[in-house]
Short mmCIF file of C-alpha atoms in Angstrom, two decimals:
data_model
loop_
_atom_site.label_atom_id
_atom_site.label_comp_id
_atom_site.label_asym_id
_atom_site.label_seq_id
_atom_site.Cartn_x
_atom_site.Cartn_y
_atom_site.Cartn_z
CA MET A 1 -20.93 80.90 58.84
CA GLY A 2 -21.12 77.81 61.17
CA HIS A 3 -19.44 74.59 60.54
CA ASP A 4 -22.58 72.65 59.87
CA ALA A 5 -23.85 75.24 57.27
CA PHE A 6 -20.53 74.99 55.52
CA MET A 7 -20.54 71.06 55.30
CA GLU A 8 -24.22 70.90 54.27
CA PRO A 9 -23.61 71.13 50.46
CA PHE A 10 -20.92 68.49 50.63
CA SER A 11 -23.12 66.11 52.51
CA ASN A 12 -26.08 66.32 50.15
CA SER A 13 -23.66 65.56 47.19
CA PHE A 14 -22.20 62.68 48.94
CA CYS A 15 -25.64 61.18 49.55
CA GLU A 16 -26.55 61.48 46.01
CA LEU A 17 -23.42 59.65 45.00
CA GLN A 18 -23.94 56.85 47.49
CA CYS A 19 -27.43 56.37 45.93
CA LYS A 20 -26.32 56.38 42.37
CA ILE A 21 -23.59 53.66 43.30
CA TYR A 22 -26.09 51.54 45.16
CA PHE A 23 -28.65 51.49 42.18
CA LEU A 24 -25.81 50.81 39.67
CA LEU A 25 -24.63 47.88 41.82
CA LEU A 26 -28.24 46.57 42.25
CA GLY A 27 -28.45 46.65 38.46
CA ILE A 28 -25.27 44.58 38.01
CA CYS A 29 -26.08 42.07 40.54
CA SER A 30 -29.60 41.49 39.19
CA ALA A 31 -28.27 41.05 35.60
CA LEU A 32 -29.29 37.84 33.68
CA LYS A 33 -26.58 35.90 32.20
CA LEU A 34 -27.08 33.21 29.50
CA THR A 35 -24.37 30.69 28.70
CA VAL A 36 -24.42 29.13 25.13
CA PRO A 37 -21.90 27.29 22.96
CA SER A 38 -19.68 29.82 21.30
CA HIS A 39 -18.95 27.76 18.27
CA THR A 40 -21.10 26.16 15.45
CA ILE A 41 -22.82 23.10 16.47
CA GLN A 42 -22.37 20.13 13.99
CA GLY A 43 -25.32 17.93 13.64
CA ILE A 44 -25.92 14.72 11.80
CA GLU A 45 -28.98 14.29 9.74
CA GLY A 46 -31.47 11.76 11.32
CA LYS A 47 -29.89 12.03 14.73
CA PRO A 48 -30.82 14.08 17.88
CA LEU A 49 -29.12 17.33 18.71
CA ASN A 50 -29.14 19.00 21.96
CA LEU A 51 -28.60 22.79 22.27
CA ALA A 52 -27.37 23.25 25.72
CA VAL A 53 -28.34 26.58 27.37
CA ASP A 54 -27.67 27.58 30.99
CA TYR A 55 -28.93 30.89 32.79
CA ASN A 56 -28.55 32.39 36.19
CA PHE A 57 -29.57 35.62 37.96
CA ASN A 58 -29.41 37.09 41.50
CA ILE A 59 -32.93 38.29 42.19
CA THR A 60 -36.10 36.89 43.62
CA ALA A 61 -38.11 35.76 40.59
CA SER A 62 -41.80 35.29 40.54
CA GLU A 63 -41.91 34.35 36.84
CA ILE A 64 -39.41 32.89 34.39
CA GLN A 65 -40.25 32.96 30.61
CA ILE A 66 -38.25 30.97 28.04
CA ILE A 67 -38.79 31.51 24.32
CA TRP A 68 -37.12 29.41 21.35
CA LEU A 69 -37.00 30.84 17.86
CA PHE A 70 -35.64 29.56 14.55
CA GLU A 71 -34.00 31.75 11.94
CA GLY A 72 -33.67 29.64 8.64
CA PRO A 73 -31.96 30.62 5.25
CA PRO A 74 -34.81 33.03 4.26
CA THR A 75 -34.05 35.01 7.45
CA THR A 76 -37.49 34.60 8.71
CA LEU A 77 -38.24 33.97 12.40
CA LYS A 78 -40.34 30.89 13.33
CA TYR A 79 -41.76 30.36 16.75
CA LEU A 80 -40.81 26.88 17.98
CA LEU A 81 -41.98 26.83 21.64
CA SER A 82 -42.13 28.79 24.96
CA SER A 83 -42.52 27.98 28.66
CA VAL A 84 -43.52 30.00 31.75
CA ASN A 85 -42.43 28.43 34.87
CA GLN A 86 -41.61 25.15 33.22
CA SER A 87 -45.14 25.00 31.65
CA VAL A 88 -44.33 24.48 27.93
CA VAL A 89 -46.51 25.81 25.12
CA PRO A 90 -45.31 24.35 21.76
CA ASP A 91 -46.07 25.32 18.35
CA LEU A 92 -48.53 22.78 17.18
CA GLU A 93 -46.48 22.36 13.88
CA TYR A 94 -43.27 21.44 15.79
CA GLN A 95 -44.46 19.90 19.07
CA GLN A 96 -43.19 16.42 18.19
CA LYS A 97 -39.79 17.58 17.23
CA PHE A 98 -38.61 20.33 19.84
CA THR A 99 -38.50 19.68 23.41
CA LEU A 100 -37.58 21.91 26.29
CA ILE A 101 -34.86 20.19 28.71
CA PRO A 102 -35.52 21.56 32.29
CA PRO A 103 -34.41 22.79 34.59
CA ASN A 104 -32.44 24.96 32.22
CA ALA A 105 -33.34 26.32 28.93
CA SER A 106 -31.79 23.56 26.69
CA LEU A 107 -33.41 22.55 23.57
CA MET A 108 -33.69 18.92 22.03
CA ILE A 109 -34.07 18.51 18.20
CA ASN A 110 -35.12 15.06 17.34
CA PRO A 111 -34.71 14.05 14.53
CA LEU A 112 -32.39 16.45 12.80
CA HIS A 113 -32.93 17.28 9.04
CA ILE A 114 -30.99 19.30 6.59
CA SER A 115 -33.69 21.92 6.64
CA ASP A 116 -33.05 22.42 10.33
CA GLU A 117 -29.75 24.01 9.53
CA GLY A 118 -29.69 27.74 10.66
CA ASN A 119 -29.62 30.01 13.73
CA TYR A 120 -31.65 29.25 16.79
CA ILE A 121 -32.45 32.05 19.19
CA VAL A 122 -33.28 31.68 22.86
CA LYS A 123 -34.63 34.52 25.04
CA VAL A 124 -35.18 34.32 28.75
CA ASN A 125 -37.28 36.83 30.75
CA VAL A 126 -37.23 36.94 34.63
CA ARG A 127 -39.79 38.96 36.51
CA GLY A 128 -39.30 39.83 40.07
CA ASN A 129 -39.05 43.36 41.62
CA GLU A 130 -38.14 44.31 38.08
CA THR A 131 -38.03 42.38 34.79
CA ILE A 132 -34.74 41.49 33.29
CA ALA A 133 -34.13 39.79 29.99
CA ALA A 134 -31.32 38.23 27.90
CA SER A 135 -31.01 36.40 24.54
CA GLN A 136 -28.47 34.52 22.71
CA LYS A 137 -27.93 32.90 19.18
CA ILE A 138 -26.75 29.40 18.38
CA GLN A 139 -25.63 28.40 14.84
CA VAL A 140 -26.37 24.87 13.78
CA ALA A 141 -24.99 23.09 10.77
CA VAL A 142 -26.53 19.84 9.67
CA ASP A 143 -24.47 17.33 7.54
CA VAL A 144 -25.06 13.89 5.96
CA PRO A 145 -22.26 11.42 6.61
CA VAL A 146 -20.24 10.43 3.52
CA THR A 147 -20.55 6.90 2.16
CA GLU A 148 -17.50 4.85 1.02
CA PRO A 149 -15.98 6.47 -2.00
CA ILE A 150 -15.79 4.66 -5.30
CA VAL A 151 -12.89 5.25 -7.63
CA HIS A 152 -13.17 5.07 -11.44
CA THR A 153 -10.35 4.59 -13.94
CA GLN A 154 -10.13 5.84 -17.36
CA PRO A 155 -9.10 4.07 -19.49
CA SER A 156 -9.82 0.87 -17.52
CA SER A 157 -7.62 -1.09 -19.88
CA GLY A 158 -4.52 0.80 -18.87
CA ALA A 159 -2.14 3.21 -20.50
CA VAL A 160 1.33 2.95 -22.20
CA GLU A 161 4.15 4.62 -20.61
CA TYR A 162 5.22 8.06 -22.17
CA VAL A 163 2.12 7.77 -24.46
CA GLY A 164 -1.09 7.45 -22.46
CA ASN A 165 -2.96 9.31 -19.77
CA ILE A 166 -4.89 7.94 -16.70
CA THR A 167 -7.98 9.79 -15.05
CA LEU A 168 -9.09 8.70 -11.59
CA THR A 169 -12.44 9.93 -10.39
CA CYS A 170 -13.85 9.70 -6.76
CA THR A 171 -17.55 9.57 -6.21
CA VAL A 172 -19.69 9.14 -3.04
CA ARG A 173 -23.43 8.26 -3.05
CA LYS A 174 -24.16 10.36 -0.06
CA GLY A 175 -22.53 13.27 1.86
CA THR A 176 -22.68 16.97 2.28
CA ARG A 177 -19.73 19.47 2.11
CA VAL A 178 -17.54 16.61 0.92
CA ALA A 179 -13.65 17.13 0.62
CA TYR A 180 -11.61 14.79 -1.37
CA GLN A 181 -7.83 13.84 -0.79
CA TRP A 182 -6.00 11.49 -3.15
CA MET A 183 -3.50 9.08 -1.55
CA LYS A 184 -0.69 6.96 -3.03
CA ASN A 185 0.82 4.06 -1.04
CA GLY A 186 -0.89 5.56 2.10
CA LYS A 187 0.52 9.22 1.53
CA PRO A 188 -1.01 12.24 0.25
CA ILE A 189 -0.44 13.23 -3.41
CA HIS A 190 0.20 16.75 -4.09
CA ALA A 191 0.04 18.80 -7.36
CA SER A 192 3.14 18.42 -9.67
CA PRO A 193 3.95 18.36 -13.39
CA SER A 194 2.58 14.82 -13.58
CA TYR A 195 -0.36 15.27 -11.14
CA THR A 196 -3.34 17.58 -11.91
CA PHE A 197 -6.45 17.93 -9.76
CA SER A 198 -10.05 19.19 -10.63
CA SER A 199 -11.48 22.20 -8.75
CA ASN A 200 -12.95 20.22 -5.96
CA ASN A 201 -10.20 17.67 -5.99
CA ASP A 202 -12.62 14.66 -6.99
CA THR A 203 -10.49 14.04 -10.12
CA LEU A 204 -6.89 13.16 -10.54
CA LEU A 205 -5.30 13.33 -13.91
CA ILE A 206 -1.83 11.63 -14.54
CA VAL A 207 -0.09 13.08 -17.66
CA PRO A 208 1.76 11.27 -19.06
CA VAL A 209 1.91 8.03 -17.14
CA VAL A 210 5.49 6.38 -16.45
CA LYS A 211 6.52 3.40 -14.67
CA GLU A 212 7.05 5.26 -11.30
CA ASP A 213 3.27 6.12 -11.38
CA ILE A 214 2.57 2.46 -10.59
CA GLY A 215 1.21 2.16 -6.99
CA ASN A 216 -1.89 1.72 -4.60
CA TYR A 217 -4.23 4.75 -4.96
CA SER A 218 -7.23 5.54 -2.90
CA CYS A 219 -9.65 8.48 -2.32
CA LEU A 220 -10.14 9.83 1.12
CA ALA A 221 -13.63 11.66 1.40
CA THR A 222 -14.33 13.74 4.47
CA ASN A 223 -16.80 16.12 5.89
CA PRO A 224 -17.33 17.74 9.33
CA VAL A 225 -19.06 14.71 10.54
CA SER A 226 -17.49 11.71 8.81
CA VAL A 227 -14.33 10.29 7.11
CA MET A 228 -14.33 7.44 4.56
CA GLU A 229 -11.68 5.93 2.32
CA SER A 230 -12.05 3.94 -0.89
CA GLU A 231 -10.79 0.67 -1.83
CA ILE A 232 -7.19 0.42 -3.09
CA ILE A 233 -6.90 0.61 -6.84
CA THR A 234 -3.76 0.09 -9.05
CA PRO A 235 -3.84 1.71 -12.42
CA ILE A 236 -2.59 -0.54 -15.32
CA ILE A 237 0.48 1.00 -16.91
CA TYR A 238 2.39 -0.86 -19.60
CA TYR A 239 6.16 -0.24 -19.67
CA GLY A 240 9.50 -1.94 -20.66
CA PRO A 241 11.41 -3.93 -21.23
CA TYR A 242 14.09 -2.60 -18.81
CA GLY A 243 17.30 -4.37 -17.36
CA LEU A 244 17.51 -7.21 -19.55
CA THR A 245 20.01 -9.86 -18.09
CA VAL A 246 21.14 -13.37 -18.73
CA ASN A 247 22.02 -15.65 -15.68
CA SER A 248 22.97 -19.41 -15.18
CA ASP A 249 23.15 -21.61 -12.26
CA LYS A 250 26.32 -23.21 -13.48
CA GLY A 251 29.67 -22.14 -14.97
CA LEU A 252 32.03 -19.32 -14.20
CA LYS A 253 30.71 -15.88 -15.37
CA VAL A 254 32.99 -12.97 -16.08
CA GLY A 255 31.35 -10.15 -17.65
CA GLU A 256 29.32 -11.52 -20.45
CA VAL A 257 31.35 -14.65 -20.79
CA PHE A 258 30.28 -17.93 -19.31
CA THR A 259 32.91 -20.70 -18.88
CA VAL A 260 31.82 -24.27 -18.29
CA ASP A 261 33.18 -27.80 -18.16
CA VAL A 262 32.58 -30.43 -20.73
CA GLY A 263 29.59 -32.52 -19.82
CA GLU A 264 27.76 -29.97 -17.87
CA ASP A 265 24.18 -29.16 -18.99
CA ILE A 266 23.66 -25.46 -18.50
CA LEU A 267 20.26 -23.60 -18.03
CA PHE A 268 20.18 -20.04 -18.89
CA ASP A 269 17.56 -17.67 -17.72
CA CYS A 270 16.67 -14.38 -19.60
CA SER A 271 14.70 -11.74 -17.63
CA ALA A 272 13.74 -8.04 -17.99
CA ASP A 273 11.26 -5.89 -16.12
CA SER A 274 8.29 -5.36 -18.26
CA ASN A 275 4.53 -5.13 -18.18
CA PRO A 276 2.96 -7.17 -19.68
CA PRO A 277 5.81 -9.99 -19.57
CA ASN A 278 8.01 -10.00 -22.56
CA THR A 279 8.37 -12.57 -25.32
CA TYR A 280 11.95 -14.00 -25.26
CA SER A 281 13.83 -15.43 -28.16
CA TRP A 282 17.24 -17.13 -28.22
CA ILE A 283 19.61 -16.37 -31.22
CA GLN A 284 22.94 -18.28 -31.91
CA ARG A 285 25.58 -16.78 -34.04
CA ALA A 286 27.76 -19.25 -36.14
CA ASP A 287 29.48 -19.13 -39.49
CA ASN A 288 28.73 -15.35 -39.84
CA ALA A 289 25.07 -16.05 -39.56
CA THR A 290 22.33 -15.68 -36.82
CA TYR A 291 19.24 -17.98 -36.41
CA VAL A 292 16.69 -18.37 -33.65
CA ILE A 293 17.15 -21.63 -31.64
CA LYS A 294 14.33 -21.30 -29.08
CA TYR A 295 11.59 -19.19 -27.69
CA GLY A 296 10.85 -18.55 -24.02
CA PRO A 297 12.78 -17.27 -21.10
CA HIS A 298 14.90 -20.44 -20.55
CA LEU A 299 17.57 -21.98 -22.56
CA GLU A 300 19.51 -25.44 -22.00
CA ILE A 301 22.68 -26.14 -23.46
CA PRO A 302 24.19 -29.65 -23.27
CA SER A 303 27.88 -28.96 -23.49
CA GLY A 304 28.76 -32.46 -24.04
CA LYS A 305 26.90 -32.42 -27.50
CA VAL A 306 28.46 -29.08 -28.67
CA THR A 307 31.12 -29.43 -31.27
CA GLN A 308 32.49 -25.86 -30.90
CA ARG A 309 34.39 -24.58 -27.92
CA THR A 310 33.26 -21.10 -28.23
CA ILE A 311 29.72 -20.14 -29.11
CA ASP A 312 28.06 -16.67 -29.17
CA TYR A 313 24.40 -16.29 -28.11
CA MET A 314 21.92 -13.43 -27.83
CA CYS A 315 18.71 -13.29 -25.92
CA CYS A 316 16.01 -10.89 -27.26
CA ALA A 317 13.12 -9.34 -25.22
CA TYR A 318 10.07 -7.87 -26.91
CA ASN A 319 7.07 -6.21 -25.24
CA ASN A 320 4.07 -6.53 -27.69
CA VAL A 321 2.00 -3.68 -26.18
CA THR A 322 4.85 -1.01 -25.87
CA GLY A 323 6.38 -2.17 -29.03
CA LYS A 324 9.86 -1.91 -27.34
CA ARG A 325 12.54 -4.41 -27.49
CA ASP A 326 15.98 -5.04 -25.79
CA GLU A 327 18.67 -7.53 -26.33
CA THR A 328 21.88 -8.83 -24.69
CA HIS A 329 24.81 -10.69 -25.92
CA PHE A 330 26.89 -13.35 -24.24
CA THR A 331 29.59 -16.05 -25.01
CA VAL A 332 29.77 -19.53 -23.84
CA ILE A 333 33.31 -21.17 -23.50
CA ILE A 334 33.52 -25.03 -23.02
CA THR A 335 36.63 -26.24 -21.57
CA SER A 336 37.95 -29.49 -19.98
CA VAL A 337 39.63 -27.59 -17.16
CA GLY A 338 37.42 -27.26 -14.13
CA LEU A 339 37.65 -23.42 -13.97
CA GLU A 340 34.48 -23.23 -11.81
CA LYS A 341 35.87 -25.53 -9.18
CA LEU A 342 39.24 -23.85 -9.28
CA ALA A 343 37.56 -20.43 -8.67
CA GLN A 344 35.68 -21.88 -5.86
CA LYS A 345 38.84 -23.27 -4.27
CA GLY A 346 40.52 -20.16 -4.79
CA LYS A 347 37.82 -18.23 -2.94
CA SER A 348 38.22 -20.58 -0.09
CA LEU A 349 41.91 -19.77 0.52
CA SER A 350 42.68 -17.70 3.52
CA SER A 351 44.39 -14.33 3.36
CA LEU A 352 47.37 -15.89 5.03
CA ALA A 353 47.78 -18.59 2.37
CA VAL A 354 47.68 -16.03 -0.35
CA ILE A 355 50.24 -13.85 1.32
CA THR A 356 52.52 -16.85 1.75
CA GLY A 357 52.15 -17.91 -1.95
CA ILE A 358 53.04 -14.41 -3.12
CA SER A 359 56.03 -14.11 -0.82
CA LEU A 360 57.38 -17.49 -2.17
CA PHE A 361 56.86 -16.38 -5.63
CA LEU A 362 58.97 -13.15 -5.17
CA ILE A 363 61.83 -15.05 -3.31
CA LEU A 364 62.04 -17.64 -6.10
CA SER A 365 62.00 -14.97 -8.74
CA MET A 366 64.77 -12.89 -7.11
CA THR A 367 66.93 -16.18 -6.81
CA LEU A 368 66.58 -16.96 -10.39
CA LEU A 369 67.32 -13.46 -11.37
CA PHE A 370 70.58 -13.42 -9.27
CA LEU A 371 71.84 -16.80 -10.76
CA TRP A 372 70.97 -15.67 -14.23
CA LYS A 373 73.09 -12.51 -13.82
CA ARG A 374 76.09 -14.48 -12.18
CA TYR A 375 76.40 -17.02 -14.88
CA GLN A 376 75.14 -15.26 -17.89
CA PRO A 377 78.60 -13.78 -18.85
CA TYR A 378 80.21 -17.38 -18.81
CA LYS A 379 77.48 -18.68 -21.10
CA VAL A 380 78.05 -15.72 -23.54
CA ILE A 381 82.01 -16.48 -23.74
CA GLN A 382 81.26 -20.01 -24.19
CA LYS A 383 78.83 -19.45 -26.96
CA LYS A 384 81.47 -17.09 -28.75
CA LEU A 385 84.13 -19.71 -28.43
CA GLN A 386 82.12 -22.47 -29.71
CA SER A 387 81.08 -20.50 -32.71
CA SER A 388 84.61 -19.47 -33.53
CA PRO A 389 86.61 -21.55 -36.12
CA ASP A 390 88.18 -24.90 -34.64
CA ALA A 391 91.69 -23.68 -35.47
CA ASP A 392 91.43 -20.66 -33.33
CA TYR A 393 89.72 -22.65 -30.58
CA ARG A 394 92.60 -25.39 -30.63
CA LYS A 395 95.28 -22.54 -30.78
CA ALA A 396 93.74 -21.08 -27.56
CA GLN A 397 93.84 -24.47 -25.90
CA THR A 398 97.60 -24.93 -26.82
CA PHE A 399 98.39 -21.51 -25.69
CA SER A 400 96.69 -21.85 -22.20
CA GLY A 401 97.49 -25.47 -21.66
CA HIS A 402 93.87 -26.10 -20.68
CA GLU A 403 91.44 -28.39 -22.53
CA ASN A 404 88.57 -25.79 -21.75
CA ALA A 405 89.19 -22.24 -22.65
CA LEU A 406 86.68 -21.17 -19.97
CA ASP A 407 89.28 -21.95 -17.36
CA ASP A 408 91.22 -19.09 -18.71
CA PHE A 409 88.26 -16.75 -18.75
CA GLY A 410 89.30 -13.11 -17.68
CA ILE A 411 90.71 -9.87 -18.36
CA TYR A 412 94.50 -9.82 -18.87
CA GLU A 413 96.81 -6.80 -18.32
CA PHE A 414 100.29 -6.73 -19.58
CA VAL A 415 102.83 -4.64 -17.75
CA ALA A 416 106.39 -4.05 -19.14
CA PHE A 417 109.38 -3.64 -16.65
CA PRO A 418 112.95 -3.05 -18.20
CA ASP A 419 115.48 -5.68 -16.98
CA ALA A 420 119.08 -4.38 -16.69
CA THR A 421 120.69 -7.52 -15.98
CA GLY A 422 119.25 -9.15 -19.13
CA CYS A 423 117.96 -12.13 -16.99
CA SER A 424 114.58 -13.62 -17.30
CA ARG A 425 112.12 -12.75 -14.70
CA ILE A 426 110.24 -15.60 -13.34
CA SER A 427 107.06 -15.29 -11.26
CA ASN A 428 107.80 -15.90 -7.59
CA GLN A 429 104.81 -18.21 -7.58
CA PRO A 430 105.32 -21.89 -8.48
CA VAL A 431 103.61 -22.81 -11.63
CA SER A 432 103.39 -26.22 -13.42
CA ASP A 433 104.57 -26.80 -16.97
CA SER A 434 101.04 -26.68 -18.33
CA ASP A 435 100.54 -23.26 -16.80
CA PHE A 436 103.77 -21.67 -17.86
CA ILE A 437 103.39 -18.47 -19.87
CA PRO A 438 106.72 -16.92 -21.39
CA ARG A 439 107.42 -13.45 -20.06
CA GLN A 440 110.65 -12.23 -21.77
CA ASP A 441 111.05 -11.03 -25.31
CA ILE A 442 114.18 -10.77 -27.34
CA ASN A 443 115.08 -7.34 -26.13
CA SER A 444 115.17 -8.63 -22.62
CA THR A 445 112.05 -6.75 -21.46
CA VAL A 446 110.20 -8.29 -18.63
CA TYR A 447 106.45 -8.57 -18.88
CA GLU A 448 104.11 -8.90 -15.91
CA VAL A 449 100.76 -10.62 -16.81
CA ILE A 450 97.85 -9.58 -14.45
CA ARG A 451 94.62 -11.71 -14.86
CA HIS A 452 91.24 -9.99 -13.83
CA ILE A 453 88.33 -12.19 -13.06
CA PRO A 454 84.81 -10.48 -12.90
CA GLU A 455 83.46 -10.13 -9.25
CA GLN A 456 87.03 -10.48 -7.86
CA ASP A 457 90.67 -9.58 -8.91
CA HIS A 458 93.61 -12.10 -8.96
CA GLN A 459 97.23 -11.27 -9.76
CA GLU A 460 99.16 -14.07 -11.07
#
């Protein structure tokens, strides 16, 4: 078998393969491609809407046909328009509403209505050496913009803390597919034990109301084509009284005691957090009895006309809506000493002056303590001597030879020394007659007298 005869089957198979690849590539190159939006197109009622469509192909075309169809909710197809080589043939029913935008296959809908929501189908046919076709579907949603929301409050007269409930309802006059979001002081409100929402969020229920629920509430209404917020509304919540206090522009306040100078007219203010405002009454206690002296948040006391130096008062706050009350007691002390001025001067002292004063006080105290310890024993002895009988006191003076026994104050020790010579032993120190002390008894025993003085020892 020759070489050519052996290769002939392979050559035929290779040619067939080449032909198949050629026709396959020809089909791919001549394919028609349509480009449409991949997401749902949002339209606004009453506004125009453009459905942009682009197509391209790679063959020589002798005729191009474009067809638009509408698929509504009943899933029935409606013919809108068609064109051949840019010659438009509209449906007579829709010719004023749908317009083909050349040079591509885009469709203009003007005006747009809710009934225009649905699927729009575009089909393009291209005829040349062969006819190729392609179609795509575009989904259109039509919405009505929301109007400004209106919030209604029930009860409109308000609710009492821990007793009543408040319901806020948000409504819009126009709008489709509306979503509601409640706001408090500019921040979203989330579900909690106190806040409950309806199924579509258009109603907010506050159960029960408390003081902390007071704030600026608003409703945010949104849909795919618009966002609107309501006016601020502040629900009425009755509460209190809380934090009752009494203050004054004069006097020195320590705790619940006001100290004032004689002659000063003092104005007291009584205040508490409450809604509605409290009713205040001032009560004075005297002679184991109490009586109302004034109504209102202010009380003026002319201290110069008050006979008592210490007076007890009480301020009572009452909320006539919540039915709650609170009271606080305080005492006024009227004095002629300018305590308030003294306190103000004390506050103005520097730290160095305070330290210096404390140091001087400690030094003085230690000096006095030292002197007291040094001279206290002398005073005790003198007191005892003065309290003893006069005879004893005079006897002590005669024995010592001194007019004042304090001069002989001390502790004396007697020491006996036997004297073999029998002579009297005289102290080697010269003494005067007034200071002479006998030192020899009848048995010729010599005594030595040693005097001890506290703090130091002296041997005489």
